[in-house]
Coordinates of C-alpha atoms in Angstrom, one line a residue:
Chain A
M205 CA 126.7 85.0 91.8
A206 CA 123.0 85.7 92.4
Y207 CA 121.6 89.0 93.2
Q208 CA 121.5 89.9 96.9
L209 CA 118.5 92.0 96.0
Y210 CA 116.0 89.7 97.7
R211 CA 117.5 90.0 101.1
N212 CA 115.3 92.9 101.9
T213 CA 112.1 91.0 101.6
T214 CA 110.0 89.4 104.3
L215 CA 111.7 86.1 103.7
G216 CA 115.1 87.6 103.6
N217 CA 114.7 89.8 106.6
S218 CA 113.3 87.1 108.7
L219 CA 116.2 84.9 107.7
Q220 CA 118.7 87.6 108.7
E221 CA 117.0 88.1 112.0
S222 CA 117.0 84.5 112.7
L223 CA 120.7 84.3 111.9
D224 CA 121.4 87.2 114.2
E225 CA 119.5 85.6 117.0
L226 CA 121.3 82.3 117.0
I227 CA 124.6 83.0 118.6
Q228 CA 126.1 79.7 117.6
I229 CA 126.1 80.8 114.0
T230 CA 129.3 82.7 113.2
P231 CA 129.1 85.8 111.0
Q232 CA 131.0 83.9 108.3
L233 CA 128.5 81.1 108.4
A234 CA 125.6 83.5 108.4
L235 CA 127.0 85.0 105.3
Q236 CA 127.2 81.6 103.6
V237 CA 123.6 81.0 104.6
L238 CA 122.6 84.3 103.0
L239 CA 124.5 83.5 99.9
Q240 CA 122.7 80.2 99.7
F241 CA 119.4 82.0 100.3
D242 CA 120.3 84.3 97.4
K243 CA 120.7 81.4 95.1
A244 CA 117.6 79.7 96.3
I245 CA 115.3 82.7 96.0
N246 CA 116.6 83.7 92.6
S247 CA 116.1 80.3 91.1
A248 CA 112.7 79.8 92.8
L249 CA 111.5 83.1 91.4
A250 CA 112.8 82.3 88.0
Q251 CA 111.4 78.8 87.9
R252 CA 108.5 78.4 90.2
V253 CA 106.6 81.6 89.7
R254 CA 104.6 82.0 86.6
N255 CA 102.1 84.8 87.1
R256 CA 101.9 88.1 85.5
V257 CA 101.0 91.5 87.0
N258 CA 100.1 94.7 85.3
F259 CA 100.3 98.1 87.0
R260 CA 99.6 101.7 86.3
G261 CA 100.3 104.7 88.3
S262 CA 102.1 108.0 88.3
L263 CA 105.8 108.3 88.6
N264 CA 107.1 110.4 91.5
T265 CA 110.8 109.8 91.2
Y266 CA 113.2 107.7 89.3
R267 CA 116.8 106.9 89.8
F268 CA 119.3 104.9 87.8
C269 CA 122.6 104.3 89.6
D270 CA 125.0 101.4 89.3
N271 CA 122.6 99.7 86.9
V272 CA 119.9 99.7 89.5
W273 CA 116.6 101.4 88.9
T274 CA 114.8 102.8 91.9
F275 CA 111.3 104.3 91.3
V276 CA 108.7 105.7 93.6
L277 CA 105.2 105.6 92.2
N278 CA 102.1 107.1 93.5
D279 CA 98.4 105.9 93.4
V280 CA 99.3 102.7 91.7
E281 CA 96.9 99.9 90.8
F282 CA 98.3 96.4 90.5
R283 CA 96.2 94.1 88.5
E284 CA 96.5 90.4 88.5
V285 CA 94.0 88.0 87.0
T286 CA 92.8 87.2 90.4
E287 CA 92.9 90.5 92.2
L288 CA 93.3 94.1 92.2
I289 CA 95.6 95.9 94.6
K290 CA 95.7 99.7 95.1
V291 CA 98.5 101.5 96.9
D292 CA 99.2 105.1 97.5
K293 CA 102.9 104.8 97.2
V294 CA 105.2 102.1 96.2
K295 CA 109.0 101.9 95.9
I296 CA 110.4 99.7 93.1
V297 CA 114.0 98.5 93.3
A298 CA 115.0 96.7 90.1
C299 CA 118.3 95.2 89.2
D300 CA 119.4 94.4 85.7
G301 CA 117.6 91.3 84.6
K302 CA 119.2 90.8 81.3
N303 CA 122.1 88.8 82.6
T304 CA 121.4 87.4 86.0
G305 CA 125.1 87.9 86.5
S306 CA 127.8 89.4 88.4
N307 CA 126.2 92.2 90.1
T308 CA 126.3 91.6 93.8
T309 CA 125.1 94.9 95.1
E310 CA 121.6 95.3 96.2
Chain B
M229 CA 87.4 77.4 92.3
A230 CA 89.4 78.1 95.2
F231 CA 91.8 81.0 95.2
V232 CA 95.3 79.7 95.6
N233 CA 98.0 81.9 96.8
P234 CA 101.3 80.7 95.6
V235 CA 103.3 82.7 98.1
P236 CA 103.2 80.4 101.1
K237 CA 104.2 77.4 99.1
L238 CA 107.0 79.3 97.4
Y239 CA 108.3 80.5 100.7
R240 CA 108.2 77.1 102.2
S241 CA 110.1 75.6 99.3
V242 CA 112.7 78.3 99.5
I243 CA 113.1 77.7 103.2
E244 CA 113.5 74.0 102.6
D245 CA 116.0 74.6 99.8
V246 CA 118.1 76.9 101.9
I247 CA 118.1 74.7 104.9
E248 CA 119.1 71.7 102.9
G249 CA 121.7 73.7 101.2
V250 CA 123.4 74.8 104.3
R251 CA 123.1 71.5 106.1
D252 CA 126.5 70.5 104.9
L253 CA 127.9 73.9 105.7
F254 CA 126.7 73.5 109.3
A255 CA 128.2 70.1 109.5
E256 CA 131.5 71.4 108.3
E257 CA 131.6 74.1 110.9
G258 CA 130.9 71.5 113.5
I259 CA 127.6 73.1 114.5
E260 CA 124.9 70.8 115.8
E261 CA 121.9 69.8 113.8
Q262 CA 119.8 71.3 116.5
V263 CA 121.0 74.8 115.6
L264 CA 120.0 74.2 112.0
K265 CA 116.6 73.1 113.3
D266 CA 116.4 76.2 115.4
L267 CA 117.2 78.4 112.5
K268 CA 114.5 76.8 110.4
Q269 CA 112.0 77.2 113.2
L270 CA 112.9 80.7 113.9
W271 CA 112.7 81.6 110.2
E272 CA 109.4 79.9 109.7
T273 CA 107.9 81.5 112.7
K274 CA 108.9 84.9 111.6
V275 CA 107.6 84.4 108.2
L276 CA 104.4 83.0 109.6
Q277 CA 104.1 85.9 112.0
S278 CA 104.4 88.4 109.3
K279 CA 101.3 89.2 107.4
A280 CA 102.9 87.9 104.3
T281 CA 101.5 84.5 104.7
E282 CA 98.1 85.0 106.2
D283 CA 96.7 82.8 103.6
F284 CA 98.4 79.8 104.8
F285 CA 95.2 78.3 106.0
R286 CA 92.9 79.3 103.3
N287 CA 90.3 76.7 102.6
S288 CA 87.7 76.3 100.0
V289 CA 84.3 77.6 100.8
H290 CA 80.7 77.1 99.9
S291 CA 78.5 79.9 98.7
P292 CA 75.9 81.0 101.1
V293 CA 73.1 83.4 100.4
F294 CA 72.2 86.3 102.4
T295 CA 70.2 89.4 101.9
L296 CA 71.5 92.9 102.2
Q297 CA 68.8 95.3 103.3
L298 CA 69.5 98.9 103.2
P299 CA 67.3 101.2 105.2
N300 CA 66.0 104.0 103.1
S301 CA 67.1 106.5 105.6
L302 CA 70.7 105.7 105.0
H303 CA 70.4 106.1 101.3
Q304 CA 72.3 109.3 101.2
T305 CA 74.9 108.2 103.7
L306 CA 75.6 105.3 101.5
Q307 CA 75.9 107.3 98.4
S308 CA 78.4 109.6 100.0
S309 CA 80.4 106.8 101.4
T310 CA 83.6 106.2 99.6
A311 CA 83.5 102.5 100.1
S312 CA 82.1 100.4 97.4
L313 CA 81.2 96.8 97.3
V314 CA 83.8 95.1 95.4
I315 CA 84.1 91.5 95.2
P316 CA 87.7 90.7 94.4
A317 CA 87.8 87.6 92.4
G318 CA 88.4 86.2 89.1
R319 CA 84.7 85.6 88.8
P320 CA 82.7 87.9 86.6
L321 CA 80.5 89.1 89.5
P322 CA 79.1 92.5 89.3
S323 CA 80.3 95.1 91.8
F324 CA 77.7 96.9 93.6
T325 CA 78.3 100.5 94.3
T326 CA 76.7 102.0 97.2
A327 CA 74.8 104.3 94.9
E328 CA 73.4 101.4 93.0
L329 CA 72.3 99.8 96.1
G330 CA 70.8 103.0 97.4
T331 CA 68.6 103.4 94.4
S332 CA 67.4 100.0 94.0
S333 CA 64.6 99.8 96.5
S334 CA 67.1 99.7 99.3
S335 CA 67.7 96.1 99.1
A336 CA 69.9 93.7 97.3
S337 CA 70.6 90.1 97.7
F338 CA 73.5 88.4 96.3
T339 CA 75.6 85.4 96.8
L340 CA 78.9 85.2 98.4
S341 CA 81.0 82.9 96.3
G342 CA 84.0 82.6 98.3
Y343 CA 85.2 86.2 98.4
P344 CA 84.9 88.8 101.0
I345 CA 82.4 91.6 100.6
H346 CA 83.0 95.0 102.0
V347 CA 80.0 96.5 103.5
P348 CA 79.9 100.2 104.3
A349 CA 78.7 101.6 107.5
G350 CA 75.1 102.0 108.3
V351 CA 73.9 98.9 106.6
T352 CA 71.7 96.3 108.0
L353 CA 72.4 92.8 107.0
Q354 CA 70.1 89.9 107.2
T355 CA 71.4 86.4 106.9
A356 CA 69.4 83.6 105.4
S357 CA 68.4 82.6 108.8
G358 CA 66.7 85.9 109.3
H359 CA 69.1 87.4 111.8
L360 CA 69.4 91.1 111.4
Y361 CA 72.6 92.8 112.0
K362 CA 73.1 96.5 111.9
V363 CA 76.5 97.6 110.8
N364 CA 77.7 100.8 112.1
V365 CA 81.2 100.6 110.8
P366 CA 82.5 99.4 107.5
I367 CA 82.9 95.7 107.7
M368 CA 84.1 92.8 105.7
V369 CA 81.6 90.1 105.1
T370 CA 83.2 86.8 104.6
Q371 CA 81.7 83.4 104.6
T372 CA 82.4 80.2 106.1
S373 CA 81.6 76.7 105.4
G374 CA 78.9 75.0 107.4
R375 CA 81.2 72.7 109.1
A376 CA 80.7 72.0 112.7
S377 CA 84.4 72.5 113.2
I378 CA 85.0 75.8 114.8
L379 CA 88.4 76.3 113.5
H380 CA 87.8 76.5 109.9
P381 CA 85.4 79.3 109.7
I382 CA 87.5 81.4 111.9
Q383 CA 90.5 80.6 109.9
Q384 CA 88.7 81.7 106.8
V385 CA 87.5 84.7 108.6
F386 CA 91.0 85.7 109.5
Q387 CA 92.3 84.7 106.1
Q388 CA 89.8 87.1 104.6
L389 CA 91.2 89.7 106.8
G390 CA 94.2 89.6 104.6
Q391 CA 92.1 90.9 101.8
P392 CA 90.7 94.1 103.2
P393 CA 93.6 96.2 102.1
I394 CA 92.8 95.3 98.7
I395 CA 89.5 97.0 99.0
Q396 CA 90.0 99.5 101.6
T397 CA 93.6 100.4 102.1
S398 CA 92.9 102.4 105.1
V399 CA 92.1 99.4 107.1
P400 CA 95.2 98.1 108.8
Q401 CA 96.0 94.5 108.9
L402 CA 95.1 92.4 111.8
N403 CA 98.2 91.8 113.8
P404 CA 98.5 88.1 114.7
C405 CA 100.5 89.1 117.7
S406 CA 97.7 91.1 119.1
L407 CA 95.4 88.3 118.5
H408 CA 97.7 86.1 120.4
A409 CA 97.1 88.4 123.3
T410 CA 93.4 88.0 123.0
T411 CA 93.6 84.4 123.8
E412 CA 94.5 85.2 127.3
K413 CA 93.1 88.4 128.4
S414 CA 89.4 88.9 128.4
Q415 CA 89.8 92.7 128.2
R416 CA 91.6 92.4 124.9
I417 CA 89.1 89.9 123.8
E418 CA 86.4 92.4 124.2
T419 CA 88.2 95.1 122.3
V420 CA 89.3 93.0 119.5
L421 CA 86.2 91.1 119.0
Q422 CA 83.4 93.4 119.2
Q423 CA 83.1 92.9 115.5
P424 CA 82.3 90.0 117.1
T425 CA 79.0 90.5 118.3
I426 CA 78.1 90.1 114.7
L427 CA 80.5 87.2 114.5
H428 CA 78.9 85.6 117.3
S429 CA 75.5 85.8 115.8
G430 CA 76.9 84.4 112.7
T431 CA 78.1 81.4 114.6
V432 CA 74.8 81.0 116.2
D433 CA 73.4 80.7 112.8
R434 CA 75.7 77.9 112.1
K435 CA 74.2 76.0 114.9
H436 CA 70.8 76.2 113.3
L437 CA 71.7 75.8 109.7
E438 CA 73.6 72.9 108.5
N439 CA 74.5 74.5 105.4
A440 CA 76.9 77.4 105.0
T441 CA 76.0 80.6 106.5
S442 CA 77.9 83.8 106.5
D443 CA 80.1 85.2 109.2
I444 CA 80.5 88.9 109.3
L445 CA 83.8 90.2 110.3
A446 CA 84.6 93.7 111.1
P447 CA 88.1 95.0 110.5
P448 CA 90.0 95.4 113.7
A449 CA 90.7 99.0 112.8
N450 CA 87.4 99.9 114.0
E451 CA 87.4 97.8 117.1
R452 CA 87.4 100.7 119.3
E453 CA 84.5 102.2 117.6
I454 CA 82.7 99.0 117.6
M455 CA 83.2 98.6 121.2
S456 CA 81.1 101.6 121.9
E457 CA 78.5 100.7 119.4
A458 CA 78.0 97.1 119.9
L459 CA 74.4 96.3 119.7
L460 CA 74.3 92.6 120.3
S461 CA 76.0 91.3 123.3
Q462 CA 75.4 87.8 124.1
P463 CA 76.5 85.9 127.2
E464 CA 77.8 83.2 125.1
S465 CA 80.0 85.5 123.2
S466 CA 83.0 84.6 125.2
Q467 CA 83.1 81.1 123.8
Y468 CA 83.3 82.4 120.3
I469 CA 85.5 85.2 121.2
S470 CA 88.0 82.7 122.2
L471 CA 87.9 81.2 118.8
P472 CA 90.6 83.3 117.4
G473 CA 92.7 82.0 120.1
V474 CA 91.8 78.6 118.9
V475 CA 92.9 79.4 115.4
F476 CA 96.2 80.6 116.3
P477 CA 97.5 77.7 118.1
P478 CA 98.5 76.2 114.9
Q479 CA 100.6 79.2 114.3
V480 CA 101.5 79.8 117.8
S481 CA 102.4 76.3 118.6
Q482 CA 105.8 76.8 117.0
T483 CA 106.4 79.9 119.0
D484 CA 105.3 78.1 122.1
S485 CA 107.5 75.2 121.6
Q486 CA 110.4 77.5 121.2
V487 CA 109.7 79.7 124.0
E488 CA 108.6 77.2 126.6
P489 CA 111.8 75.4 127.0
V490 CA 113.6 78.7 127.3
L491 CA 111.3 79.7 130.1
S492 CA 111.0 76.5 131.9
V493 CA 113.1 78.2 134.5
S494 CA 110.3 80.4 135.5
G495 CA 107.0 78.7 135.7
S496 CA 105.0 81.8 136.1
M497 CA 106.0 83.1 132.8
T498 CA 105.0 80.1 130.7
Q499 CA 101.4 80.5 131.4
N500 CA 101.4 84.0 130.1
L501 CA 103.7 83.1 127.3
N502 CA 101.3 80.7 125.7
G503 CA 100.1 82.8 122.8
R504 CA 101.3 86.0 124.4
P505 CA 104.9 86.4 123.5
F506 CA 104.7 90.1 124.3
S507 CA 103.4 89.7 127.8
T508 CA 106.7 88.4 128.9
S509 CA 108.2 91.8 128.6
Q510 CA 106.3 92.9 131.6
Q511 CA 107.6 90.2 133.7
G512 CA 111.0 90.0 132.2
A513 CA 112.6 92.4 134.7
Q514 CA 111.6 90.2 137.5
H515 CA 113.6 87.2 136.5
R516 CA 117.1 88.1 137.2
H517 CA 118.1 84.7 138.2
M518 CA 117.7 83.3 134.7
S519 CA 120.9 82.2 133.1
D520 CA 122.6 84.5 130.7
T521 CA 121.9 82.5 127.6
Q522 CA 118.3 82.1 128.4
L523 CA 117.9 85.8 129.1
H524 CA 119.8 86.5 125.9
V525 CA 117.6 84.3 123.8
L526 CA 114.5 85.7 125.4
K527 CA 115.6 89.2 124.9
N528 CA 116.4 88.5 121.3
R529 CA 113.1 86.9 120.9
M530 CA 111.4 90.0 122.2
F531 CA 113.6 92.2 120.1
G532 CA 112.7 90.0 117.2
C533 CA 109.0 90.3 117.9
D534 CA 109.5 94.0 118.5
S535 CA 111.2 94.5 115.2
I536 CA 108.5 92.5 113.4
K537 CA 105.9 94.6 115.1
Q538 CA 107.5 97.8 114.1
Q539 CA 107.5 96.7 110.5
R540 CA 103.8 96.3 110.5
N541 CA 101.3 98.9 110.1
T542 CA 98.9 97.7 112.7
E543 CA 96.9 98.8 115.6
E544 CA 98.4 97.7 118.7
P545 CA 97.9 98.8 122.3
S546 CA 100.2 101.6 122.8
N547 CA 101.3 100.4 126.1
L548 CA 102.8 97.2 124.8
P549 CA 105.8 98.6 122.9
V550 CA 106.5 101.1 125.6
S551 CA 106.5 98.5 128.3
E552 CA 108.5 96.2 126.2
K553 CA 111.2 98.7 125.7
D554 CA 111.3 99.7 129.3
S555 CA 111.6 96.2 130.5
N556 CA 114.1 95.4 127.8
S557 CA 116.3 98.1 129.2
Q558 CA 115.7 96.8 132.6
M559 CA 116.7 93.4 131.4
D560 CA 119.8 94.9 129.9
L561 CA 120.9 96.1 133.3
S562 CA 120.0 92.9 134.9
I563 CA 121.9 90.9 132.4
Q564 CA 125.0 92.9 132.9
V565 CA 124.7 92.8 136.6
T566 CA 124.4 89.1 136.5
D567 CA 127.3 88.8 134.1
D568 CA 129.5 90.7 136.4
I569 CA 128.3 88.9 139.5
N570 CA 128.8 85.5 137.9
E571 CA 132.3 86.2 137.0
I572 CA 135.0 86.1 139.6
I573 CA 135.5 89.4 141.2
Q574 CA 139.2 90.0 141.7
I575 CA 140.2 92.6 144.0
D576 CA 143.9 93.1 143.2
G577 CA 146.0 96.1 143.6
T578 CA 144.7 99.3 142.3
G579 CA 147.4 99.5 139.7
D580 CA 146.2 96.4 137.9
A581 CA 144.1 97.5 135.0
S582 CA 144.6 94.5 132.7
S583 CA 143.1 92.0 135.1
N584 CA 139.9 94.1 135.2
D585 CA 139.7 93.7 131.5
E586 CA 139.6 90.0 132.0
I587 CA 137.1 90.3 134.8
G588 CA 134.6 92.5 133.2
S589 CA 132.8 91.1 130.2
T590 CA 134.2 92.1 126.9
R591 CA 131.0 93.9 126.3
D592 CA 131.3 96.1 129.3
V593 CA 134.9 97.0 128.5
D594 CA 134.1 97.7 125.0
E595 CA 131.3 99.9 125.9
N596 CA 133.3 101.8 128.4
E597 CA 136.1 102.4 126.1
F598 CA 134.5 102.8 122.8
L599 CA 131.0 104.0 123.5
G600 CA 131.5 105.9 126.6
I601 CA 128.3 104.4 128.0
I602 CA 128.4 103.6 131.6
D603 CA 125.5 101.6 132.9
A604 CA 124.5 101.9 136.4
G605 CA 125.3 98.3 136.8
D606 CA 128.7 98.6 135.5
L607 CA 129.6 101.5 137.7
K608 CA 128.3 99.6 140.7
V609 CA 130.5 96.6 139.8
L610 CA 133.5 98.7 139.1
E611 CA 133.1 100.5 142.4
E612 CA 132.8 97.2 144.1
E613 CA 136.0 96.1 142.7
A614 CA 137.5 99.3 144.1
D615 CA 139.5 100.0 141.0
S616 CA 139.8 103.7 140.7
I617 CA 141.8 103.5 137.6
S618 CA 139.3 101.7 135.6
N619 CA 136.8 104.3 136.7
E620 CA 139.1 107.0 135.7
D621 CA 139.7 105.3 132.4
S622 CA 136.1 104.9 131.7
T623 CA 135.2 108.4 132.6
A624 CA 138.1 109.7 130.6
N625 CA 137.0 107.7 127.7
S626 CA 133.5 108.7 128.1
S627 CA 134.4 112.3 128.1
D628 CA 136.6 111.8 125.1
N629 CA 134.0 110.0 123.3
E630 CA 131.4 112.5 123.9
D631 CA 133.0 115.1 121.8
P632 CA 133.0 113.2 118.5
Q633 CA 129.6 111.9 119.4
I634 CA 128.1 115.3 119.5
D635 CA 126.5 115.6 116.1
I636 CA 126.2 119.1 115.1
V637 CA 123.4 119.5 112.6
E638 CA 123.2 122.9 111.1
E639 CA 120.9 123.6 108.3
D640 CA 122.0 126.1 105.9
P641 CA 119.7 129.0 106.1
L642 CA 121.0 130.5 102.9
N643 CA 119.4 129.3 99.7
S644 CA 116.9 127.3 101.6
G645 CA 114.3 128.9 99.4
D646 CA 115.7 127.2 96.4
D647 CA 114.9 123.8 97.8
V648 CA 112.1 122.3 95.9
S649 CA 112.7 118.7 96.6
E650 CA 109.8 118.4 99.1
Q651 CA 112.0 116.1 101.1
D652 CA 111.7 113.2 98.9
V653 CA 114.6 111.4 100.5
P654 CA 113.1 110.5 103.8
D655 CA 109.9 109.6 102.0
L656 CA 111.7 107.1 99.9
F657 CA 112.6 105.1 103.0
D658 CA 109.3 105.5 104.6
T659 CA 107.2 103.4 102.5
D660 CA 105.7 100.1 103.5
N661 CA 105.1 99.0 99.9
V662 CA 108.2 97.8 98.2
I663 CA 108.8 95.8 95.1
V664 CA 112.1 94.0 94.7
C665 CA 112.6 92.7 91.2
Q666 CA 114.7 92.7 88.1
Y667 CA 114.1 94.8 85.0
D668 CA 114.0 93.6 81.5
K669 CA 113.5 97.0 79.9
I670 CA 112.7 100.4 81.1
H671 CA 111.4 102.7 78.4
R672 CA 110.6 106.4 78.5
S673 CA 109.0 108.6 75.9
K674 CA 108.8 112.2 77.0
N675 CA 107.2 111.8 80.4
K676 CA 105.6 108.4 79.7
W677 CA 107.4 105.5 81.3
K678 CA 107.0 101.9 80.6
F679 CA 108.3 99.2 82.8
Y680 CA 109.0 95.6 81.9
L681 CA 109.9 93.8 85.1
K682 CA 110.4 90.3 86.1
D683 CA 111.0 87.9 89.0
G684 CA 109.7 90.2 91.7
V685 CA 108.6 90.1 95.2
M686 CA 106.1 92.6 96.3
C687 CA 105.2 93.6 99.8
F688 CA 102.1 95.7 100.3
G689 CA 101.3 96.7 103.8
G690 CA 103.0 93.6 105.0
R691 CA 101.4 91.2 102.6
D692 CA 103.6 89.5 100.1
Y693 CA 103.0 88.8 96.4
V694 CA 105.3 87.5 93.7
F695 CA 105.3 87.8 90.0
A696 CA 107.2 86.3 87.1
K697 CA 106.5 89.3 84.9
A698 CA 105.2 92.8 85.5
I699 CA 104.4 95.4 83.0
G700 CA 103.6 98.9 84.0
D701 CA 102.9 102.4 82.8
A702 CA 103.4 105.6 84.6
E703 CA 103.5 109.2 83.9
W704 CA 106.0 111.4 85.5

């Protein structure tokens, strides 16, 4: 099963909101839709995205629990070939990418 | 070479895949195709409305030339300004710092090659046509093509708006919803688009020049300041000010098409609704005669917009959220009242509690029993039914429920001095900038961390980015 990690993104949240709004969609059906979304976003990211990003900053906090890393970084610069992005604070949530496998928790 | 943002296409493809994937699911459940279409539209609308995909309409641009003239008197101001001229691009263009510009005979000319230029305050700009603009607030200078079409330049202008955070993170993003508002109200038009006076002049140039000229766009963050400092006010400005409204119809059209059928019941609302989804909140309370589903959908839409709005770090008129919430609560009452009124009021013997359960909507009963919330409307209806027992039940339940609901928060005064955490936990949830990804490897050496990440979605101040791989360094 694909990670449910990406449900808390713009795309995922808007999907969840839309599912909530449509009352004809039962909760079970909504869950199925979200599972389908998980598959689609995981495969799209794996296959259709090709760019690289570098970043540098200072680490404020780190947490490793249930094989999920959560970092909070400060004063980070994200560098892509095309642009540079600076943020004061960023939270990174990362699931184990070695085997895109059985972990279903976000 | 045009700057192509892969995010909109990626999102579109994901949406298509998901919709196709669940088409069969929907058919199995016996749900109409229309619901699937509604889902897709809702989803796309929300994604479009978020700042994540502002670049949907990005077009290629020419490269105009314009002269940047810096008055000598502002030399020091410029030097002390923290803003710098950075041209974000893959091109090897030099970046001009304000100091450089200040020292080099107070003038510099350079070419915009498709990327926005951030201009600090106190600068006078002169376009190729010779128009002088004095900039009192930091602005973003973008460029437009010389096309006669009004739409494209403005689209680019607003696309470029998506870039400012790159350069100046203090500038909030332009909220498309607030721009929606500008299409209708002239007051808002004036506030949002005083950047505008410059914008207008830029468009005047386009009339004269056939080739590309440059439009100057001020970040909306400074709109209020600009309002008081506008130097150029033209009578024709209203035409151009309405341009943003013209832009957004492509985006707004989806919203309109969704909302209009819902609100066909009340003609007076549709006018305001075009491009102003938020304005409906002010009139929502008046329409008690709308059907439940319509009200429900409308309310949810407003909630939906509300939640989107809350997620954004934007400048919005403060009255809007407040009025929305007030009228939403009004609508709550009106909905429940209509619910009860629409149902058959059964006035049986006072000892009959079960029939009241059937009468009242499930929602009301649940609320009374489990939440202890008694709305004014519910009380009124219950009283009308003259069922004292249900009232007693509800009051008894409410009093019972109050006790567990009282949350007693006591901070431990002892050992509070040992607390060094600086309250990290609430901060962790408070950030707008999130990256959701997978990790290949996380490495640490003493306090030096290295991150090898992959397949990530980044959201910075509402804007979305994606990466296949990300490598990072940080020191703890």
